[in-house]
Coordinates of C-alpha atoms and ligand atoms in Angstrom, one line a residue:
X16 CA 121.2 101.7 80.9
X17 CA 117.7 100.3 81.0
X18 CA 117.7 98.5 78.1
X19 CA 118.4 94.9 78.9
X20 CA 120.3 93.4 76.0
X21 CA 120.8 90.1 74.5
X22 CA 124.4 89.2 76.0
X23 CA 125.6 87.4 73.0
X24 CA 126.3 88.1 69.6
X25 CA 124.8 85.3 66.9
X26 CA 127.7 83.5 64.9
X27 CA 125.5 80.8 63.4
X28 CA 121.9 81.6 62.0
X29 CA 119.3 79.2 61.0
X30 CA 116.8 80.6 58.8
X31 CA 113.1 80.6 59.1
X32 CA 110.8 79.8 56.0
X33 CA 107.6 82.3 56.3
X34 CA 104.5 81.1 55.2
X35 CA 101.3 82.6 54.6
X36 CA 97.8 82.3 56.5
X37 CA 96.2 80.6 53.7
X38 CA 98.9 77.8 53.6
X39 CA 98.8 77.5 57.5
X40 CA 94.7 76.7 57.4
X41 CA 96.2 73.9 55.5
X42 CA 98.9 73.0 57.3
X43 CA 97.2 72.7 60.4
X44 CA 94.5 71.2 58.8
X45 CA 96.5 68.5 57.7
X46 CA 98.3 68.0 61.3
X47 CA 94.8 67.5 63.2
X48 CA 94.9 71.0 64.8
X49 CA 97.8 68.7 66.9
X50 CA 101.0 71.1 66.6
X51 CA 103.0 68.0 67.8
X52 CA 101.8 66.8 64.7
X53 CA 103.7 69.8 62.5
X54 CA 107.1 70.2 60.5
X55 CA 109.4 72.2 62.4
X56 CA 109.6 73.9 59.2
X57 CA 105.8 75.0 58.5
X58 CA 106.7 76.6 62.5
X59 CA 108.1 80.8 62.7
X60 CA 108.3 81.0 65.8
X61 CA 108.8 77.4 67.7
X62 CA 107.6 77.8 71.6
X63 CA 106.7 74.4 72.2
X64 CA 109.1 73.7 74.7
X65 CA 112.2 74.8 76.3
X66 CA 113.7 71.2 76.7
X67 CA 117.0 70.6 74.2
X68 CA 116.0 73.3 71.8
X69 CA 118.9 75.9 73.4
X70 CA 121.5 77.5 71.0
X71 CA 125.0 76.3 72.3
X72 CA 127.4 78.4 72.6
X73 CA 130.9 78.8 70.7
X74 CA 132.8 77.4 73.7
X75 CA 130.0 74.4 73.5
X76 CA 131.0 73.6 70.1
X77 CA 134.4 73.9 70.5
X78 CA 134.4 71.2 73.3
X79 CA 132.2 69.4 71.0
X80 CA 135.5 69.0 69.1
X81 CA 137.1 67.9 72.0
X82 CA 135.0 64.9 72.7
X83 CA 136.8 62.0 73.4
X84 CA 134.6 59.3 72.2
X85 CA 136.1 56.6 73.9
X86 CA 133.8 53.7 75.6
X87 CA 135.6 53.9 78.9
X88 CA 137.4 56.4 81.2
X89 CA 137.0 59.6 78.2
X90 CA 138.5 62.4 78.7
X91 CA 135.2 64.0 78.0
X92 CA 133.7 62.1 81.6
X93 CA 136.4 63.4 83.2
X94 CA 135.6 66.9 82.4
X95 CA 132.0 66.0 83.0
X96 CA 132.1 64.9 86.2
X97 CA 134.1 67.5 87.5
X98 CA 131.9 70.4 85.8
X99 CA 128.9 69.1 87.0
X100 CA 130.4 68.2 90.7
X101 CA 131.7 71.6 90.7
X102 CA 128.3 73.0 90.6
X103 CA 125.8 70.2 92.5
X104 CA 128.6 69.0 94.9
X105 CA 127.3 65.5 95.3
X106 CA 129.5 62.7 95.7
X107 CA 128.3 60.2 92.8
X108 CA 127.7 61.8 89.4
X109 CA 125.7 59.3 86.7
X110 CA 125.3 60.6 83.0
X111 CA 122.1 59.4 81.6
X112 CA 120.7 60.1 78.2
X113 CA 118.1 62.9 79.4
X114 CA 116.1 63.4 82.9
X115 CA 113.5 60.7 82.5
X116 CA 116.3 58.0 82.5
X117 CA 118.0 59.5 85.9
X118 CA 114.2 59.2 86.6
X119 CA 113.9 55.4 85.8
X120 CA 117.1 54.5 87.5
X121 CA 116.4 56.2 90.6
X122 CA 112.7 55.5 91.6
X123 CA 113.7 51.6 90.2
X124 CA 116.1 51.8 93.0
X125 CA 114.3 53.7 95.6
X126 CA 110.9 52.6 95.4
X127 CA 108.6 49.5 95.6
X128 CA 104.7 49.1 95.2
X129 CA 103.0 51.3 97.9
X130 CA 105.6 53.7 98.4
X131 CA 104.6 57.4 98.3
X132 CA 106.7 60.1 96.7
X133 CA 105.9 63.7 98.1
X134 CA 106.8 66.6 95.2
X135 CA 105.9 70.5 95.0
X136 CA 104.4 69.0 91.5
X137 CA 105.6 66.3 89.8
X138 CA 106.6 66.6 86.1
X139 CA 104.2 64.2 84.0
X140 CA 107.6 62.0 83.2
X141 CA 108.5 61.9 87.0
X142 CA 105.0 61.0 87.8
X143 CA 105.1 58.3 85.3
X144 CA 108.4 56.8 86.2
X145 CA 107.0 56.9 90.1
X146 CA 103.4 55.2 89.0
X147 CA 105.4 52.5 86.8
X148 CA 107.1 51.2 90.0
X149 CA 104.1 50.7 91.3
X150 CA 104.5 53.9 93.7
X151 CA 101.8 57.1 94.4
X152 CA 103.4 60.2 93.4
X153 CA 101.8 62.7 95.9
X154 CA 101.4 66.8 94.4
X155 CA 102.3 69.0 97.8
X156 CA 102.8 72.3 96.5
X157 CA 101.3 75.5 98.8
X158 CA 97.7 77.1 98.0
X159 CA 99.2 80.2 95.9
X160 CA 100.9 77.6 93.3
X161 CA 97.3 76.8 91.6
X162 CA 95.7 80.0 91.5
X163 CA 96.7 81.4 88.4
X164 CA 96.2 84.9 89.3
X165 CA 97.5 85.1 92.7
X166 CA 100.7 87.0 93.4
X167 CA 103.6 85.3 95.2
X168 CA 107.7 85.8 95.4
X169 CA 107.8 81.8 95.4
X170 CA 104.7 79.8 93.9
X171 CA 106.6 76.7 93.3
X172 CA 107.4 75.8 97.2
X173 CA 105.9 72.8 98.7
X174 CA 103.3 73.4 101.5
X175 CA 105.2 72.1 104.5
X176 CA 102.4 71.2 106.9
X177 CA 101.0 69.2 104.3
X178 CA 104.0 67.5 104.1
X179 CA 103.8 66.7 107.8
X180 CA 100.6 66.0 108.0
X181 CA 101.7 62.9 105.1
X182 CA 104.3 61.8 106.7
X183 CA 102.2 61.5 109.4
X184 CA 99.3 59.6 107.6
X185 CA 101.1 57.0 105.4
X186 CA 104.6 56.4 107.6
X187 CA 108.0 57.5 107.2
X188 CA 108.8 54.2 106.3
X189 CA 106.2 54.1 103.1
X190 CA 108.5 57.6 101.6
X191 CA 111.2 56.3 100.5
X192 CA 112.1 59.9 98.8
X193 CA 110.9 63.5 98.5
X194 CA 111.4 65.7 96.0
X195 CA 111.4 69.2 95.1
X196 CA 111.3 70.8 91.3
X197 CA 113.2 73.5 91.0
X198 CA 111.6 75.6 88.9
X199 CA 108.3 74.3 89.0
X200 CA 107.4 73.3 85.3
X201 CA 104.2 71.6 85.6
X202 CA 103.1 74.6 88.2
X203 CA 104.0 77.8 85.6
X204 CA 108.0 77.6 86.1
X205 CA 107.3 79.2 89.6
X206 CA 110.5 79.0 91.6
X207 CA 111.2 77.4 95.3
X208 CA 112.6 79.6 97.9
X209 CA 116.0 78.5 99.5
X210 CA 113.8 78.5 102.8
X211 CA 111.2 76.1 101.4
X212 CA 114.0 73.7 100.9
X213 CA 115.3 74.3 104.6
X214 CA 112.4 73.5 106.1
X215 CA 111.6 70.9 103.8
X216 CA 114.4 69.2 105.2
X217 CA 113.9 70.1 108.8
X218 CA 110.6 67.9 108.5
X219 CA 112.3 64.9 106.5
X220 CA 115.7 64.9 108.6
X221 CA 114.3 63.2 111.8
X222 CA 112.5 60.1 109.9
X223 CA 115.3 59.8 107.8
X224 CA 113.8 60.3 104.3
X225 CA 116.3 61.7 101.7
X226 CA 115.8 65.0 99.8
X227 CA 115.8 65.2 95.8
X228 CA 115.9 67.8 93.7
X229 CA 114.7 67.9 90.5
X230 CA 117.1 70.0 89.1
X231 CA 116.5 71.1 85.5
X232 CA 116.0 74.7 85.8
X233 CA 118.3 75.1 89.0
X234 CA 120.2 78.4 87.8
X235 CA 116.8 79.9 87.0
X236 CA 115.2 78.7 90.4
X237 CA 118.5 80.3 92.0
X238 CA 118.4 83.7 90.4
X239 CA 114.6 84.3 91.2
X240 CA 116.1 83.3 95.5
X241 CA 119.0 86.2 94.3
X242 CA 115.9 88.4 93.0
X243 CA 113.5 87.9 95.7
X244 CA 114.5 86.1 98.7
X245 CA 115.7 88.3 101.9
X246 CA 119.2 88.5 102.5
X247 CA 120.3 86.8 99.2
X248 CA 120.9 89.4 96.5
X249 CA 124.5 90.1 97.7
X250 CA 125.3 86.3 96.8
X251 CA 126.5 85.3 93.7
X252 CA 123.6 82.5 91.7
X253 CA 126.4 79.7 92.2
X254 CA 127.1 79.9 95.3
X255 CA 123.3 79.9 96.2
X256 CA 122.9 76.7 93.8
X257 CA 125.7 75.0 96.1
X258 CA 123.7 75.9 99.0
X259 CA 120.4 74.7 97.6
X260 CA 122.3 71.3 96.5
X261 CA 124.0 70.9 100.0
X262 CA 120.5 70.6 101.3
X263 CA 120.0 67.6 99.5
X264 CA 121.0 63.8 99.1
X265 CA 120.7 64.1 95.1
X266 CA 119.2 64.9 92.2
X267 CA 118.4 64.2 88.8
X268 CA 118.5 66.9 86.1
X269 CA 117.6 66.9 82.4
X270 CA 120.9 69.1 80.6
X271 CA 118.4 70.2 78.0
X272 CA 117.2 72.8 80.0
X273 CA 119.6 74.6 82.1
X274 CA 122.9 73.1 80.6
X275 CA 122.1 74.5 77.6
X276 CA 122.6 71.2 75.5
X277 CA 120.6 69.8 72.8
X278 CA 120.5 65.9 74.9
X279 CA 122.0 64.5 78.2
X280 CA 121.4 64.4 81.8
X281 CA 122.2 62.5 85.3
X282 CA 121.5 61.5 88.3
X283 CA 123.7 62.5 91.5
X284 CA 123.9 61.0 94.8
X285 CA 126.0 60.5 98.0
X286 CA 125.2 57.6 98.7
X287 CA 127.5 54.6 98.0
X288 CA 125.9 51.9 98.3
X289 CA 122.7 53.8 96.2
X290 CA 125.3 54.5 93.3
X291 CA 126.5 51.3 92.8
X292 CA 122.8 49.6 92.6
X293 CA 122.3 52.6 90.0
X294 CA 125.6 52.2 88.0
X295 CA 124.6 48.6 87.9
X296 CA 120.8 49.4 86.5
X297 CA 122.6 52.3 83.8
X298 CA 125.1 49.4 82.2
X299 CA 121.5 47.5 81.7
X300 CA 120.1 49.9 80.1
X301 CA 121.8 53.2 79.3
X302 CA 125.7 52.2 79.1
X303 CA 128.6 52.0 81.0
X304 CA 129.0 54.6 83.6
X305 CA 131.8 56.6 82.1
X306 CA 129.3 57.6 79.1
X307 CA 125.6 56.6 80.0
X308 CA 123.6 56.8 76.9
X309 CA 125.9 59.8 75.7
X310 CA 128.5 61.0 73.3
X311 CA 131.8 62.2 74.5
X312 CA 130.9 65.3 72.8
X313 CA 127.7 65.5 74.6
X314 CA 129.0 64.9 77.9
X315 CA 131.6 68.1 77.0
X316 CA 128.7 70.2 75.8
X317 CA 127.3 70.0 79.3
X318 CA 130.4 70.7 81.0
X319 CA 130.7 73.9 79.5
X320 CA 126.9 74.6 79.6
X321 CA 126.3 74.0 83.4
X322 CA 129.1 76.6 83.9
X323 CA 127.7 79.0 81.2
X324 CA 124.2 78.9 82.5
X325 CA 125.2 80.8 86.0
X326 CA 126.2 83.4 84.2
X327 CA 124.3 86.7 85.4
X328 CA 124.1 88.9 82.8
X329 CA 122.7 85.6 81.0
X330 CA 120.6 85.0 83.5
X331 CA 119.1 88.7 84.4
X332 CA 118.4 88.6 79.9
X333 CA 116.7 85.5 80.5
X334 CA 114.4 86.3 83.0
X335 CA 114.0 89.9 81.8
X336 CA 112.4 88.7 78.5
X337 CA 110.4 85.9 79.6
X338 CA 108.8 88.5 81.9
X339 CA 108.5 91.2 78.3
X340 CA 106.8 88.7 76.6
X341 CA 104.2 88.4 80.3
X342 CA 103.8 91.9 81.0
X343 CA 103.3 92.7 77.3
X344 CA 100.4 90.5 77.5
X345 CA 99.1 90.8 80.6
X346 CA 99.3 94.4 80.3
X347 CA 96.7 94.3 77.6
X348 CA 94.4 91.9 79.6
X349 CA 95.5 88.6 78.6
X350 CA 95.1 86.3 81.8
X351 CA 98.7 84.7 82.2
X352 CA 99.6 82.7 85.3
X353 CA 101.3 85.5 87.5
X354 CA 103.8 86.6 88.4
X355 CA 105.4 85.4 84.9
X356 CA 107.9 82.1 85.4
X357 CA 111.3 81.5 84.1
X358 CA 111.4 79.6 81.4
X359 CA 107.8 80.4 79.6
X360 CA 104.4 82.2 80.1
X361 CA 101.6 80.7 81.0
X362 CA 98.1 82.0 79.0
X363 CA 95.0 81.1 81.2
X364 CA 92.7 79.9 78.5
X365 CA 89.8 79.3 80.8
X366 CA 90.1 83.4 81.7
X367 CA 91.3 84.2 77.7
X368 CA 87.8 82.7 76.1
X369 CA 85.4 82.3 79.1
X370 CA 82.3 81.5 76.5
X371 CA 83.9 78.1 75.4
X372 CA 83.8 75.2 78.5
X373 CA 86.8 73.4 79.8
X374 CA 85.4 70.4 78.3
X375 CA 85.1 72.1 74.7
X376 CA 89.4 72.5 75.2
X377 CA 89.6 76.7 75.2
X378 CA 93.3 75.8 75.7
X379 CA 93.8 74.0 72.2
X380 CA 91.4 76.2 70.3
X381 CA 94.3 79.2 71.6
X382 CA 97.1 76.9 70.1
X383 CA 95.3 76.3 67.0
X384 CA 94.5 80.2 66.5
X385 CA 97.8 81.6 67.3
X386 CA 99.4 79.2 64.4
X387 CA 97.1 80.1 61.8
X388 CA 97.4 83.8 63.1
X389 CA 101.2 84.0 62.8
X390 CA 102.8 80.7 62.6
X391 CA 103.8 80.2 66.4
X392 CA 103.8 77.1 68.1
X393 CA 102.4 76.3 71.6
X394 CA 101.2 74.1 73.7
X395 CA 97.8 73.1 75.5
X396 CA 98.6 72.1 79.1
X397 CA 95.2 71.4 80.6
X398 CA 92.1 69.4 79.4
X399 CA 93.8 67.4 76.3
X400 CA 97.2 66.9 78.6
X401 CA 95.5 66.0 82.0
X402 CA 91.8 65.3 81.3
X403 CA 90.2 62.5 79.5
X404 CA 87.2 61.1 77.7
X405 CA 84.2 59.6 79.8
X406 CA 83.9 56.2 78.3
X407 CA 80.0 56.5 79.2
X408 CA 79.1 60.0 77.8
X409 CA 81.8 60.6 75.9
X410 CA 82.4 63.9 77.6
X411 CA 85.4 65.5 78.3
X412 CA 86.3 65.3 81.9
X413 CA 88.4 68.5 82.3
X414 CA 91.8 68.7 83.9
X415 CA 92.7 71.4 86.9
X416 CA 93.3 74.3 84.7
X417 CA 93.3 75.0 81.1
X418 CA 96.6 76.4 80.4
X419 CA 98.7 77.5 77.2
X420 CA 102.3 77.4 77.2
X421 CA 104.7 79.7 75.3
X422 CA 107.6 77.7 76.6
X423 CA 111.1 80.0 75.0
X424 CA 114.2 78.4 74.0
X425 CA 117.3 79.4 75.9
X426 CA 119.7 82.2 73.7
X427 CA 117.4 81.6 70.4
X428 CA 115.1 84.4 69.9
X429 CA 115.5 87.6 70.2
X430 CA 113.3 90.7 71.6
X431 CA 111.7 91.5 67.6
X432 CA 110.8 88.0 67.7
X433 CA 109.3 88.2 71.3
X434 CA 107.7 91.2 69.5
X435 CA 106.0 89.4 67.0
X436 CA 104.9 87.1 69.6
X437 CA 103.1 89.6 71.5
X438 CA 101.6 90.8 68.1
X439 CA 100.0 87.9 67.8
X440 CA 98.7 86.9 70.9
X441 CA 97.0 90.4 71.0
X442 CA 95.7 90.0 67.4
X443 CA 94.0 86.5 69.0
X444 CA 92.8 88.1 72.0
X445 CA 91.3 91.1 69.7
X446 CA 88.5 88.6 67.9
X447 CA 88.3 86.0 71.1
X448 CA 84.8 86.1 71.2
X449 CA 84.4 84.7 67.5
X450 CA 87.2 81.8 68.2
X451 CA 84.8 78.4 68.9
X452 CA 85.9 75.4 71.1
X453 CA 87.7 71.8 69.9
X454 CA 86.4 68.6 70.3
X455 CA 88.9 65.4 70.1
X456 CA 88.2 63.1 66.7
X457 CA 91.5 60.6 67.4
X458 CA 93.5 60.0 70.3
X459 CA 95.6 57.1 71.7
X460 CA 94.7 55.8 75.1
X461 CA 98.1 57.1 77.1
X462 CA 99.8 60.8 76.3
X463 CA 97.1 61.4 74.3
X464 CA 98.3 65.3 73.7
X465 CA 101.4 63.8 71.3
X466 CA 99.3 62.5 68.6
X467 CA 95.4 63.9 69.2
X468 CA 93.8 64.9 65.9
X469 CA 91.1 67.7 66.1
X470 CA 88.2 69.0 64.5
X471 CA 86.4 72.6 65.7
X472 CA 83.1 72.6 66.9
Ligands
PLP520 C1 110.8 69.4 85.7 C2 111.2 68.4 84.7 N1 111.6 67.2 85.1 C3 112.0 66.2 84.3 C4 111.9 66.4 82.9 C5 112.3 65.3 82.0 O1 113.5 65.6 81.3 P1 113.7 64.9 79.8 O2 112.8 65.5 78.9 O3 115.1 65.3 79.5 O4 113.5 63.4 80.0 C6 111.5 67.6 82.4 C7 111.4 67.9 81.0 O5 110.7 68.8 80.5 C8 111.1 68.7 83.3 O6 110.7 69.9 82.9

């Protein structure tokens, strides 16, 4: 057959409320043209981000049931532990409450003031937790990974000579980590090649820096190496995430991405000594180590969920309709960051409306349009997310691409839905020439994207 289906059946529905275009002018109106600053209930079709918003499974809820909510030693950490260790192989397995806490605990552990932190791209919460140290979080990925249009199997691997030529520069002994994100959010969900990651740690292996990976969309990072990498398709996707994982000395992973859950995460390590220091930092802040900022019954969701995810008729529907919603679009000329990522598409908003400047926000004026056109939510990743205000002029000073991100929730829409999405995006691109730019009217001085309020121009 070449009709690629959802593999699941839906037991649980929530329902959508429709509204009208009138009463979105309004809606949006009232929000500041910010969809952060929406009700998830004025929202049809919700693509704002792919992070906790997964439908769990059957099997999820019914080890919800089974969590043991005790403060020490559960049942449910048991389970955990083993699921997850099962799949990443490390040695030390820390729950934390979501990725930006296995984030805190491990660059407070790692890293001191001057330290550099090589990455194919950072995430904007791992850059954060890097910069708050006092550290310089330092973007390596190759050439191909920031040209929108440019074809590559692998987009998200880090440029390896580059990587030399750092090490070289600052010292070994100023890295106290590297890391590679697997896929590459921040760089269109491009994936790394299993490759990449050798060589990657052919260069770190003789100064002794330790590998990380950021591993929140491993299982869809490890079907695009099945896909596309020589010599791999005969493999099954877990045993090609054990290989990636033995490659490393840890990683940290957010389970509301790949593990399917709606909260949760850790941070993994061999390292002994490196554990304990970290255990010590989670009872601080995030709880004792059997638990770590979790419910039993969130712990068991992401047992079941890192096993579900490496599923591959799961995966191949994953990838197969995140790539329908790209081709639909970029079929019809809408300029999407190619080839078409795992977990979202990408819209180039700088190539969708090339009369309206980067620092008149083309990216947000997209998001805006494509609510009031059919009720779906997005999000600007360019000028508003990375750029900022000249205190002086009062000029935007655009970020490196204006990008819009139709970011889809794991096993909650289905292909009419994706349908309707590609409706509407047409529909925009059909009157682009008439769609002005933004200008900013309110914004706070840090992650200014979250609460931003809008006026057009
Ligand atoms: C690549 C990457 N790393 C880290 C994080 C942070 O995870 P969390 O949102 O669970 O703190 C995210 C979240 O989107 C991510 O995409």
């Amino acid at each position: 057959m070449k009709t690629i289906i959802e593999p699941f059946k839906i037991k649980a529905v929530e329902p959508i409320r429709m509204t009208t275009p009138d009463e979105r002018q309004g809606l949006l109106a009232a929000a500041g043209y910010n969809p952060f600053l929406l009700r998830s209930d004025d929202v049809l079709i919700d693509l704002l981000t792919d992070s906790g918003t997964s439908a769990m499974s059957a099997e999820q809820w019914a080890a919800v049931m089974r969590g043991d909510e005790s403060y020490a030693g559960s049942r449910s950490f048991e389970r955990f532990e083993a699921s997850v260790r099962d799949v990443v192989g490390f040695t030390h397995i820390i729950p934390t409450h979501q990725g930006r806490a296995a984030e805190r605990i491990l660059f407070s552990c790692m890293c001191a003031k001057g330290d550099v932190v090589p990455n194919n791209t950072h995430f904007d919460t791992t850059r954060a937790n890097i910069e708050h140290v006092g550290a310089e979080a330092v973007d390596l990925v190759i050439t191909e990974g920031t040209q929108p249009a440019t074809l590559h199997p692998f987009k998200g691997n880090m440029d390896v000579p580059a990587l030399e030529a750092l090490i070289e520069r600052v010292g070994a002994a100023r890295i106290p980590l590297c890391m590679l994100t697997v896929t590459n959010n921040s760089g269109g969900g491009q994936p790394v090649s299993l490759q990449n990651v050798r060589e990657v740690r052919e260069v770190l292996r003789p100064h002794g820096i330790p590998l990380y990976i950021d591993a929140c969309r491993f299982a869809e990072n490890c079907y695009f190496i099945k896909l596309r990498e020589p010599g791999q398709s005969h493999r099954r996707v877990k045993d090609i995430a054990r290989e990636l994982f033995s490659l490393a000395d840890g990683c940290t992973m957010s389970a509301k991405k790949d593990a399917f859950a709606n909260i949760g995460g850790f941070l993994a390590t061999n390292d002994s000594a490196l554990a304990r220091q970290e255990r010590d930092l989670l009872i601080l802040t995030e709880g004792f180590p059997t638990y770590g900022g979790l419910a039993g019954r969130d712990l068991d969701a992401i047992a079941v969920g890192i096993q579900e995810v490496l599923d591959e008729d799961y995966l191949r529907y994953r990838m197969a309709s995140t790539a329908y919603l790209g081709e639909h679009i970029s079929a019809a000329g809408v300029p999407i960051v190619l080839p078409p990522g795992g977990h979202a598409i990408y819209i180039d908003a700088r190539g969708f409306l090339p009369h309206v400047p980067p620092e008149e926000l083309p990216g947000q004026s997209i998001v805006a349009e494509l609510y009031l056109e059919a009720g779906i939510r997005s999000v600007e990743i360019g000028t508003v997310m990375f750029g900022r205000t000249d205190p002086n002029t009062g000029r935007e000073i655009p970020g490196a691409m204006d990008l819009v991100r139709l970011a889809l929730p794991r096993r909650v829409y289905t292909q009419s839905h994706v349908d309707y999405v590609v409706e509407a995006i047409l529909a925009v691109f059909a009157r682009r020439s008439s769609i002005r730019g933004m200008r900013i009217v309110e914004q706070s001085p840090h992650l200014r994207h979250f609460s931003a309020r809008f006026a057009w121009r």
